[in-house]
Coordinates of C-alpha atoms and ligand atoms in Angstrom, one line a residue:
M1 CA 91.3 117.8 84.1
I2 CA 91.4 119.7 86.6
G3 CA 92.3 123.5 86.7
M4 CA 95.4 125.0 88.4
R5 CA 92.5 127.3 89.9
V6 CA 92.0 124.6 92.3
W7 CA 95.8 123.8 93.2
Y8 CA 95.8 127.7 93.8
N9 CA 92.9 127.5 96.1
V10 CA 94.1 124.5 97.9
M11 CA 97.6 125.9 98.4
R12 CA 96.6 129.6 99.3
L13 CA 93.7 128.6 101.7
N14 CA 95.7 125.8 103.7
A15 CA 98.3 128.3 104.2
K16 CA 95.9 131.1 105.7
A17 CA 93.6 128.9 107.7
R18 CA 94.6 125.4 107.4
I19 CA 91.6 124.5 105.6
V20 CA 90.5 123.8 102.2
R21 CA 87.5 125.8 100.4
V22 CA 87.3 125.1 96.5
E23 CA 83.9 126.3 95.3
A24 CA 82.4 125.1 92.1
S25 CA 82.5 128.3 90.4
K26 CA 86.1 128.5 91.0
V27 CA 87.2 125.3 89.7
G28 CA 89.1 125.4 86.4
K29 CA 88.6 125.8 83.1
H30 CA 88.2 122.3 82.1
M31 CA 85.0 121.9 84.1
E32 CA 81.6 122.5 82.3
Q33 CA 79.3 125.0 84.0
T34 CA 76.7 122.4 83.8
N35 CA 78.5 119.8 86.1
P36 CA 76.8 118.7 89.2
T37 CA 79.0 118.8 92.2
F38 CA 79.8 116.8 95.3
E39 CA 80.6 118.2 98.6
V40 CA 83.6 117.1 100.5
T41 CA 83.5 117.4 104.2
N42 CA 86.2 118.1 107.6
P43 CA 85.1 115.0 109.6
A44 CA 86.3 116.7 112.6
T45 CA 84.0 119.6 112.2
C46 CA 81.6 118.4 109.7
E47 CA 81.8 121.6 107.7
I48 CA 81.8 121.4 104.0
I49 CA 85.1 122.5 102.8
A50 CA 84.7 121.9 99.0
R51 CA 82.6 121.0 95.8
L52 CA 83.9 119.5 93.1
P53 CA 82.4 118.5 89.8
I54 CA 81.1 114.8 88.9
H55 CA 82.9 114.0 86.0
S56 CA 80.8 112.4 83.2
T57 CA 81.7 109.7 81.0
D58 CA 82.2 111.7 78.1
E59 CA 84.8 113.9 80.3
V60 CA 86.4 110.6 81.6
R61 CA 86.7 109.2 78.3
A62 CA 88.1 112.5 76.8
A63 CA 90.4 112.8 79.4
V64 CA 91.9 108.9 78.5
Q65 CA 91.8 110.1 74.6
R66 CA 94.1 112.9 76.0
A67 CA 96.2 110.7 78.0
R68 CA 96.5 107.9 75.3
A69 CA 97.8 110.9 72.7
A70 CA 100.5 112.1 75.3
Q71 CA 101.5 108.9 76.5
P72 CA 104.2 107.9 73.6
A73 CA 106.1 111.1 74.3
W74 CA 106.5 110.0 78.0
E75 CA 107.3 106.4 77.5
A76 CA 110.2 108.1 74.8
L77 CA 111.7 109.7 77.9
G78 CA 113.0 106.4 79.0
S79 CA 113.4 105.1 82.6
E80 CA 116.1 107.6 83.3
G81 CA 114.1 110.6 82.0
R82 CA 111.1 109.9 83.9
A83 CA 113.3 109.0 86.8
R84 CA 114.8 112.4 86.6
I85 CA 111.3 114.0 86.7
M86 CA 109.8 111.8 89.8
R87 CA 112.9 112.8 91.8
K88 CA 111.8 116.4 91.0
L89 CA 108.2 115.2 92.1
R90 CA 109.8 114.2 95.5
R91 CA 111.5 117.4 96.0
V92 CA 108.3 119.2 95.7
A93 CA 106.3 116.6 97.6
V94 CA 108.7 117.3 100.5
A95 CA 109.2 121.2 100.4
H96 CA 105.3 121.4 100.0
K97 CA 104.8 118.9 102.9
E98 CA 102.8 121.5 105.2
Q99 CA 100.1 122.1 102.8
M100 CA 100.1 118.4 102.3
I101 CA 99.6 117.5 105.5
A102 CA 96.8 120.7 106.0
T103 CA 94.9 119.1 103.1
I104 CA 94.9 115.6 104.2
V105 CA 93.7 116.5 107.6
A106 CA 91.2 118.7 106.4
E107 CA 89.4 116.2 104.6
S108 CA 90.2 113.0 106.5
G109 CA 90.4 114.0 109.9
K110 CA 93.7 111.8 110.9
P111 CA 96.3 113.2 113.1
R112 CA 98.9 115.2 111.6
I113 CA 101.6 112.8 112.0
E114 CA 99.5 110.3 110.3
A115 CA 99.4 112.6 107.3
L116 CA 103.1 113.0 107.4
T117 CA 103.6 109.2 107.3
E118 CA 102.2 109.2 103.8
I119 CA 104.3 112.0 102.8
L120 CA 107.1 110.3 104.1
Y121 CA 106.3 107.0 102.1
L122 CA 105.6 108.7 98.7
A123 CA 109.3 110.1 99.1
D124 CA 110.6 106.7 100.3
V125 CA 108.9 104.9 97.2
L126 CA 109.7 107.2 95.0
T127 CA 113.2 106.9 95.8
Y128 CA 113.1 103.0 95.4
Y129 CA 111.4 103.5 92.0
C130 CA 114.2 106.0 91.1
A131 CA 117.0 103.5 92.3
N132 CA 115.7 100.4 90.4
V133 CA 113.6 101.3 87.3
K134 CA 116.2 100.6 84.7
K135 CA 117.0 97.1 86.3
F136 CA 113.0 96.3 87.0
L137 CA 112.5 97.4 83.3
A138 CA 115.3 96.3 81.5
D139 CA 115.2 93.4 78.8
E140 CA 115.6 90.2 80.0
N141 CA 117.9 87.7 78.1
V142 CA 116.6 84.2 78.8
A143 CA 118.4 81.0 78.5
V144 CA 116.7 78.5 76.6
H145 CA 116.5 74.9 77.9
L146 CA 115.8 73.2 74.8
V147 CA 115.3 75.1 71.6
K148 CA 118.9 76.1 71.7
T149 CA 118.9 77.4 68.3
K150 CA 116.9 80.5 69.3
R151 CA 117.9 83.6 71.2
A152 CA 115.2 84.6 73.9
L153 CA 114.7 87.9 75.6
V154 CA 111.6 89.3 77.2
T155 CA 110.8 93.0 76.7
Y156 CA 108.4 95.2 79.1
H157 CA 106.1 97.6 78.0
P158 CA 103.7 100.4 79.3
F159 CA 100.0 99.2 79.0
G160 CA 99.2 102.9 77.7
V161 CA 96.9 104.3 80.0
V162 CA 96.0 103.1 83.5
G163 CA 93.2 103.8 85.5
V164 CA 93.9 104.2 89.4
I165 CA 91.0 104.3 91.4
S166 CA 91.6 104.9 95.0
P167 CA 89.8 105.0 98.7
W168 CA 89.8 107.4 101.0
N169 CA 91.6 106.3 104.3
F170 CA 95.1 107.1 103.2
P171 CA 94.1 110.0 100.5
L172 CA 98.2 110.5 99.5
L173 CA 99.6 107.3 99.8
L174 CA 96.7 105.1 98.0
S175 CA 96.6 107.4 95.2
A176 CA 100.1 107.9 94.8
S177 CA 101.5 104.3 94.9
D178 CA 99.8 102.9 92.1
T179 CA 100.1 106.6 90.2
V180 CA 104.0 107.0 90.6
A181 CA 104.5 103.2 89.9
A182 CA 102.1 103.3 86.7
L183 CA 104.1 106.6 85.4
M184 CA 107.3 105.3 86.1
A185 CA 106.9 102.5 84.0
G186 CA 105.8 104.8 81.2
N187 CA 102.2 104.9 81.1
A188 CA 99.8 107.8 81.4
V189 CA 97.4 107.9 84.7
V190 CA 94.0 108.9 84.9
L191 CA 93.1 108.6 88.7
K192 CA 89.5 108.8 90.1
P193 CA 90.2 109.4 93.9
S194 CA 87.5 108.7 96.7
E195 CA 84.9 111.2 96.4
V196 CA 85.4 111.2 100.5
T197 CA 88.8 112.7 99.9
P198 CA 89.8 114.0 96.6
L199 CA 91.6 117.2 97.3
T200 CA 94.9 115.5 98.1
A201 CA 94.7 114.0 94.6
L202 CA 94.1 117.4 93.0
L203 CA 97.4 118.3 95.1
L204 CA 99.2 115.5 93.8
R205 CA 98.8 116.1 90.2
A206 CA 99.4 120.0 90.5
M207 CA 102.8 119.1 92.4
A208 CA 103.4 116.4 89.6
K209 CA 102.8 119.0 86.8
R210 CA 105.3 121.3 88.9
A211 CA 107.7 118.7 88.6
G212 CA 107.4 118.5 84.8
V213 CA 104.7 115.6 84.4
P214 CA 103.0 116.7 81.3
E215 CA 99.6 117.9 82.2
D216 CA 97.7 115.0 80.1
V217 CA 100.2 112.4 81.4
F218 CA 98.4 112.6 84.8
Q219 CA 94.9 113.8 85.1
V220 CA 92.5 113.4 87.6
V221 CA 88.7 112.9 87.1
T222 CA 86.5 113.4 90.3
G223 CA 83.4 112.2 91.0
L224 CA 81.4 109.0 92.6
G225 CA 80.6 105.4 91.4
D226 CA 80.1 106.1 88.1
T227 CA 82.8 108.1 87.1
G228 CA 85.2 105.4 88.1
A229 CA 83.0 102.8 86.0
A230 CA 83.8 105.2 83.2
L231 CA 87.2 105.0 83.7
V232 CA 87.0 101.1 84.1
D233 CA 85.5 100.9 80.5
E234 CA 88.0 103.1 78.8
A235 CA 91.6 102.7 80.5
N236 CA 94.0 100.1 79.4
L237 CA 94.7 98.6 82.8
I238 CA 92.4 99.4 86.2
A239 CA 94.7 99.6 89.6
F240 CA 91.7 99.3 92.1
T241 CA 92.3 99.6 96.0
G242 CA 88.7 99.8 97.9
S243 CA 86.4 97.6 99.1
V244 CA 85.3 93.8 98.2
P245 CA 81.8 94.6 96.9
T246 CA 83.2 97.5 94.9
G247 CA 86.3 95.7 93.8
K248 CA 83.5 92.7 92.1
K249 CA 81.8 95.1 90.3
V250 CA 84.9 96.7 88.7
A251 CA 86.1 93.0 88.0
E252 CA 82.5 92.6 86.5
R253 CA 83.0 95.6 84.4
A254 CA 86.4 94.9 83.3
A255 CA 85.3 91.5 82.1
R256 CA 83.3 93.1 79.2
T257 CA 86.2 94.5 77.8
L258 CA 88.6 91.8 79.0
T259 CA 90.6 94.9 80.6
P260 CA 93.0 93.4 83.4
V261 CA 92.4 94.4 86.7
L262 CA 94.7 94.8 90.0
L263 CA 92.4 94.4 92.7
E264 CA 93.6 95.4 96.5
L265 CA 90.6 95.0 98.6
G266 CA 89.6 94.8 102.1
G267 CA 91.1 92.8 105.0
K268 CA 90.1 91.4 108.3
D269 CA 93.6 90.7 109.7
P270 CA 94.3 88.6 112.8
M271 CA 96.7 89.0 115.4
I272 CA 98.0 86.2 117.4
V273 CA 99.5 86.5 120.5
L274 CA 101.5 83.5 122.2
Q275 CA 101.9 83.1 125.7
D276 CA 105.8 83.8 125.5
A277 CA 105.2 87.3 123.8
D278 CA 106.7 90.4 125.1
L279 CA 103.2 91.4 126.7
D280 CA 104.7 95.2 126.5
R281 CA 105.1 95.2 123.1
A282 CA 102.3 93.0 121.9
V283 CA 99.6 95.4 123.7
A284 CA 101.4 98.6 122.3
G285 CA 101.3 96.7 118.8
A286 CA 97.5 96.1 119.2
L287 CA 96.7 99.1 120.2
Y288 CA 98.3 101.0 117.2
G289 CA 97.4 97.9 114.7
G290 CA 93.9 98.5 115.7
M291 CA 93.5 102.0 116.5
M292 CA 95.9 103.6 114.0
N293 CA 94.1 106.1 111.3
A294 CA 91.1 105.1 113.9
G295 CA 91.2 101.6 112.5
Q296 CA 90.6 102.6 108.9
V297 CA 93.7 100.6 107.6
C298 CA 93.1 97.5 105.5
I299 CA 95.8 95.9 107.4
S300 CA 94.7 97.2 110.9
V301 CA 94.4 94.3 113.6
E302 CA 90.6 93.5 113.1
R303 CA 90.7 90.3 115.4
V304 CA 93.4 89.7 118.2
Y305 CA 93.7 85.9 119.4
V306 CA 95.5 85.3 122.7
E307 CA 96.5 82.0 124.3
A308 CA 94.4 81.4 127.6
P309 CA 97.4 81.8 130.2
I310 CA 98.2 85.5 129.5
Y311 CA 94.6 86.7 128.3
D312 CA 93.2 88.3 131.3
Q313 CA 96.6 90.4 131.8
F314 CA 96.8 91.2 128.1
V315 CA 93.1 92.6 128.0
Q316 CA 93.6 94.4 131.1
R317 CA 96.9 96.1 129.5
L318 CA 94.6 96.9 126.5
V319 CA 92.1 98.8 128.1
D320 CA 94.5 100.7 130.1
G321 CA 96.2 101.3 127.0
V322 CA 93.0 102.6 125.4
G323 CA 92.6 104.8 128.4
K324 CA 95.6 106.8 127.3
L325 CA 94.8 107.2 123.5
R326 CA 94.0 111.1 122.8
V327 CA 91.2 111.2 120.8
G328 CA 90.6 114.2 119.1
A329 CA 91.0 117.2 116.5
D330 CA 94.1 119.2 116.6
P331 CA 93.4 122.3 114.6
D332 CA 96.4 124.3 115.9
G333 CA 98.7 121.9 114.6
R334 CA 100.5 120.8 118.2
D335 CA 100.7 117.1 117.4
N336 CA 99.3 116.1 120.6
I337 CA 96.4 114.1 119.5
D338 CA 96.6 109.8 118.7
M339 CA 93.2 109.3 117.3
G340 CA 91.1 111.2 114.9
P341 CA 87.4 111.1 113.8
L342 CA 86.1 108.6 111.4
T343 CA 86.8 109.9 107.9
F344 CA 82.7 109.8 106.6
A345 CA 79.4 109.2 108.3
R346 CA 78.7 105.8 106.5
Q347 CA 81.8 104.5 108.3
L348 CA 80.7 105.2 111.7
Q349 CA 77.5 103.8 110.8
I350 CA 79.0 100.4 110.1
V351 CA 81.0 100.7 113.6
E352 CA 77.7 101.4 115.4
Q353 CA 76.1 98.7 113.7
Q354 CA 78.6 96.2 114.5
V355 CA 79.0 97.2 118.1
A356 CA 75.1 97.0 118.4
D357 CA 75.2 93.9 117.0
A358 CA 78.2 92.1 119.5
R359 CA 76.1 93.5 122.4
A360 CA 72.8 91.6 121.1
K361 CA 75.0 88.8 120.8
G362 CA 76.1 88.5 124.3
A363 CA 79.8 90.5 123.7
T364 CA 81.3 92.5 126.6
V365 CA 82.1 95.9 125.8
M366 CA 85.4 96.8 128.3
T367 CA 85.8 100.2 127.1
G368 CA 84.5 102.6 124.9
G369 CA 81.3 101.3 122.7
H370 CA 79.9 104.5 121.8
R371 CA 80.3 107.8 119.6
R372 CA 81.4 110.7 121.2
E373 CA 79.2 113.2 122.1
G374 CA 79.3 116.7 120.2
V375 CA 80.9 118.0 116.7
G376 CA 82.6 115.7 114.7
L377 CA 82.6 112.0 113.7
F378 CA 84.6 110.7 116.7
Y379 CA 84.1 107.3 118.3
E380 CA 85.8 105.9 121.2
P381 CA 88.4 103.2 121.0
T382 CA 86.7 100.0 121.9
I383 CA 87.7 96.6 123.3
L384 CA 85.1 94.0 123.3
T385 CA 85.5 90.4 125.0
D386 CA 83.2 87.5 124.9
V387 CA 82.6 87.6 120.8
T388 CA 81.7 84.9 119.2
D389 CA 82.4 84.2 115.3
D390 CA 78.7 84.7 114.4
M391 CA 78.8 88.3 115.0
L392 CA 79.1 90.9 112.0
L393 CA 82.4 92.2 113.7
M394 CA 83.9 89.0 113.3
Q395 CA 82.5 88.2 110.0
E396 CA 82.4 91.5 108.0
E397 CA 85.6 94.2 107.8
T398 CA 85.0 96.9 110.3
F399 CA 87.5 99.4 109.1
G400 CA 86.9 101.3 112.5
P401 CA 88.4 101.4 116.0
L402 CA 87.1 98.1 117.6
L403 CA 89.4 95.4 118.8
P404 CA 87.9 92.2 119.6
V405 CA 89.8 90.0 121.7
I406 CA 89.3 86.4 121.8
K407 CA 90.7 83.5 124.1
V408 CA 92.5 80.4 122.4
A409 CA 93.8 77.4 124.1
D410 CA 96.7 77.1 121.9
A411 CA 98.6 78.4 118.7
D412 CA 96.7 75.5 116.8
E413 CA 93.3 77.1 117.4
A414 CA 94.6 80.5 117.0
I415 CA 95.8 79.9 113.6
R416 CA 92.7 77.8 112.7
R417 CA 90.2 80.4 113.6
A418 CA 92.7 83.1 112.0
N419 CA 92.1 81.0 109.0
D420 CA 88.5 80.5 109.2
S421 CA 87.5 84.1 106.9
R422 CA 87.3 85.0 103.5
F423 CA 89.7 87.7 104.0
G424 CA 93.4 86.9 103.6
L425 CA 95.2 90.3 103.5
S426 CA 97.8 90.6 106.6
S427 CA 98.4 89.0 109.9
S428 CA 100.9 89.0 113.1
I429 CA 102.1 86.7 115.3
W430 CA 103.6 87.7 118.7
S431 CA 106.2 85.4 120.5
R432 CA 109.8 85.7 121.2
D433 CA 110.5 82.3 120.0
K434 CA 111.0 83.9 116.4
K435 CA 111.7 80.5 114.8
R436 CA 108.4 78.8 115.7
A437 CA 106.5 82.2 115.0
E438 CA 108.1 81.5 111.4
Q439 CA 106.9 78.3 111.0
L440 CA 103.5 79.2 112.2
A441 CA 103.5 82.1 109.9
R442 CA 103.9 80.0 107.1
R443 CA 100.3 78.3 107.9
I444 CA 98.5 81.6 108.0
E445 CA 96.6 82.1 104.9
A446 CA 97.2 85.9 104.2
G447 CA 99.7 87.8 101.7
S448 CA 101.6 88.7 104.4
T449 CA 102.1 88.1 108.1
V450 CA 104.6 90.4 110.3
I451 CA 106.1 88.7 113.4
N452 CA 106.3 90.8 116.5
D453 CA 104.9 94.2 114.8
V454 CA 102.1 95.3 112.4
I455 CA 101.1 97.4 109.3
I456 CA 105.2 98.1 108.8
N457 CA 104.6 95.6 105.5
Y458 CA 102.9 98.1 103.4
I459 CA 106.1 100.5 103.3
V460 CA 108.9 97.8 102.9
P461 CA 108.8 98.3 98.9
E462 CA 111.2 95.3 98.4
V463 CA 108.4 92.7 99.5
P464 CA 105.3 91.7 97.8
F465 CA 102.1 93.3 99.7
G466 CA 98.3 92.0 98.2
G467 CA 95.6 89.9 99.4
I468 CA 94.7 86.4 98.8
K469 CA 91.1 85.1 98.8
E470 CA 88.8 88.0 99.1
S471 CA 91.6 90.4 99.9
G472 CA 92.7 90.8 96.2
I473 CA 93.8 89.6 92.9
G474 CA 96.4 90.5 90.4
Y475 CA 100.5 91.1 90.8
R476 CA 101.1 92.7 93.8
H477 CA 103.5 95.8 94.4
G478 CA 106.6 95.0 96.1
G479 CA 110.4 94.7 94.2
R480 CA 110.5 94.5 90.6
D481 CA 106.6 93.7 90.4
S482 CA 106.0 97.2 91.7
L483 CA 106.7 98.4 88.3
R484 CA 106.3 95.5 86.1
R485 CA 102.7 94.9 87.2
F486 CA 102.1 98.1 84.9
T487 CA 103.8 96.6 81.9
R488 CA 103.0 94.1 79.5
P489 CA 105.6 91.5 78.7
Q490 CA 106.8 90.5 75.4
S491 CA 108.8 87.5 74.3
I492 CA 111.0 87.9 71.2
L493 CA 112.9 85.0 69.8
I494 CA 115.8 85.3 67.3
D495 CA 116.7 82.4 65.1
R496 CA 120.5 81.8 65.3
L497 CA 121.4 79.6 62.6
N498 CA 119.9 81.0 59.3
L499 CA 118.9 77.6 58.1
K500 CA 116.8 77.3 54.8
S501 CA 114.3 75.4 56.9
E502 CA 113.7 73.8 60.6
V503 CA 113.5 69.8 60.9
T504 CA 109.7 70.2 62.1
W505 CA 108.5 72.4 59.1
F506 CA 107.0 70.9 55.9
P507 CA 107.3 68.7 54.3
Y508 CA 106.4 66.1 57.1
T509 CA 108.1 62.7 56.2
P510 CA 108.9 59.4 58.1
R511 CA 112.4 60.2 58.5
V512 CA 111.3 63.5 60.5
S513 CA 109.1 61.1 62.7
R514 CA 111.8 58.8 63.5
L515 CA 114.1 61.9 64.4
L516 CA 111.6 63.5 66.7
K517 CA 110.9 59.9 68.2
T518 CA 114.6 59.6 68.8
V519 CA 115.0 62.8 70.7
M520 CA 112.1 62.1 72.8
N521 CA 113.5 59.0 74.0
L522 CA 116.9 60.2 74.3
L523 CA 115.3 63.3 76.6
Y524 CA 112.4 61.8 78.5
K525 CA 112.5 58.2 78.5
R526 CA 114.9 57.4 81.1
K527 CA 114.3 60.1 83.4
Ligands
NAD601 P1 85.2 101.7 98.2 O1 85.3 100.5 97.2 O2 83.6 102.4 98.6 O3 85.5 103.0 96.9 C1 87.0 102.8 96.4 C2 86.8 103.8 95.1 O4 85.9 102.9 94.2 C3 86.1 105.1 95.2 O5 87.2 106.1 94.4 C4 84.8 104.9 94.7 O6 84.4 106.1 94.2 C5 85.1 103.9 93.8 N1 83.8 103.3 93.0 C6 82.9 103.1 93.3 N2 81.8 102.3 93.0 C7 82.3 102.1 91.8 C8 82.3 101.4 90.4 N3 81.0 100.7 90.5 N4 83.2 101.7 89.4 C9 84.3 101.9 89.9 N5 84.8 102.5 91.0 C10 83.9 102.5 91.8 O7 86.0 101.9 99.1 P2 86.5 103.0 100.4 O8 85.6 103.0 101.1 O9 86.7 104.1 99.4 O10 87.8 102.4 100.7 C11 87.8 101.8 102.0 C12 87.9 100.1 101.3 O11 89.4 100.3 100.8 C13 88.3 99.0 102.7 O12 87.2 98.0 102.4 C14 89.6 99.0 103.0 O13 90.0 97.7 103.2 C15 89.8 99.0 101.0 N6 91.5 99.1 101.1 C16 92.2 98.1 100.6 C17 93.7 98.1 100.7 C18 94.7 97.5 100.0 O14 95.7 97.7 99.8 N7 94.4 96.1 100.2 C19 94.4 99.5 100.9 C20 93.4 100.7 101.3 C21 92.1 100.5 101.7

């Protein structure tokens, strides 16, 4: 959808000044002169770095129509043919990692190393899909237990056009992971990235084109919520990653056309620290899990439950650890900061509102608790104690650098309180007794639980990832479902015996009735 001029500008200016400037007048030939535009801002400098078109309903429909026309030839390449192109995409992405890092950093403000890990993940997941696509999408012969006169197989077909709608917190990873999986499965993709961080998606699209993905097979439409809503109306399947309220809107809208949706939504992940935990590792894990990407991770640690005997020590070490975090921007690319700004102003307001609410209700701010003076959307990493369950920061997703630490009497109380939430994305348990931790993990109501680590579960492509309760619905990615969720299964049953008729066909007679009853008694009566 967006012409190569965007790619050109992004690449050239990244190389020159590590900043992306895309003016509306320079956006490619597909953009109508009349398009309204939106601005993309660098959250570390508050500079406007790009102005992009808001694509209309008609433009989204046209993009989906082009994608639908291009999809059969892409599917016809077969899994091996598509994997060849996707391997090339991996090479292109790795070769252009500096431009990609600069773009991600410019529009999200995150530390360069966190941008680099997004590219690493893309390269790894492409490797995993390329190695397994043939196996995951192969026809399956199925053994039939009763109707032995038929051979059964299941075949997997792409949906056609998959609409991917993505958030801003991992501009590459969360646009790319569904996009590449849907493409691998033989679909065309129309991606609607977040309006906060759309430049990385445009770069991804340009890289895919360079790797050989046909122009209409993978398109990007830019805009606000209405552009996403238009995509919901047109695509054959929607893969949505974002907040719970928007996820509900997407599900409601998709219900009008009975379009299937995959929803990856928000979280309020608990971390449970038992008294026999390795304290050094648990403290370092809480810091990383709570403050990585300034806490803007769907599987951030958002609530820490610590057993009473180690509570005071844990809090003290956590506060000491926060004191060592280097918060700021890294304009010279020295890789020497740990935490960047919040990515956009609304997110900063949510954090400020939750801290004000917690203070008003009696929480103690052990460290942080305020916005950093000066330019940029920086908020101090914050540890809170004396928190109660009625506070906003215990009820709502924060998506910011806040860690409430709660004292609990024992593991039972920790699990009860961890489960007392409408979210159920991920979770972690910390203990030297891994057997006990594993048993306790089974009692946590979440899509995943990590023992003695955090966040890592997203990047292990062999295991399912996805939420329960309000954290998501639909097939998860992970293992063969990563690709199969972008296909519709079709069962094919083939008659083996070539008889002139079947016992259960017309005409119905007393003899048929006796036969069926005998079979039923033989098979089911005594068991
Ligand atoms: P958001 O819901 O505000 O927006 C997500 C996307 O939806 C954006 O592209 C937006 O433009 C689009 N959109 C907005 N209104 C729409 C509508 N009516 N119809 C269709 N599309 C619409 O979310 P966000 O603020 O961009 O992202 C943060 C949220 O994403 C957090 O809640 C976070 O937990 C969640 N998230 C979940 C996962 C996961 O895997 N479960 C991963 C990352 C982020």
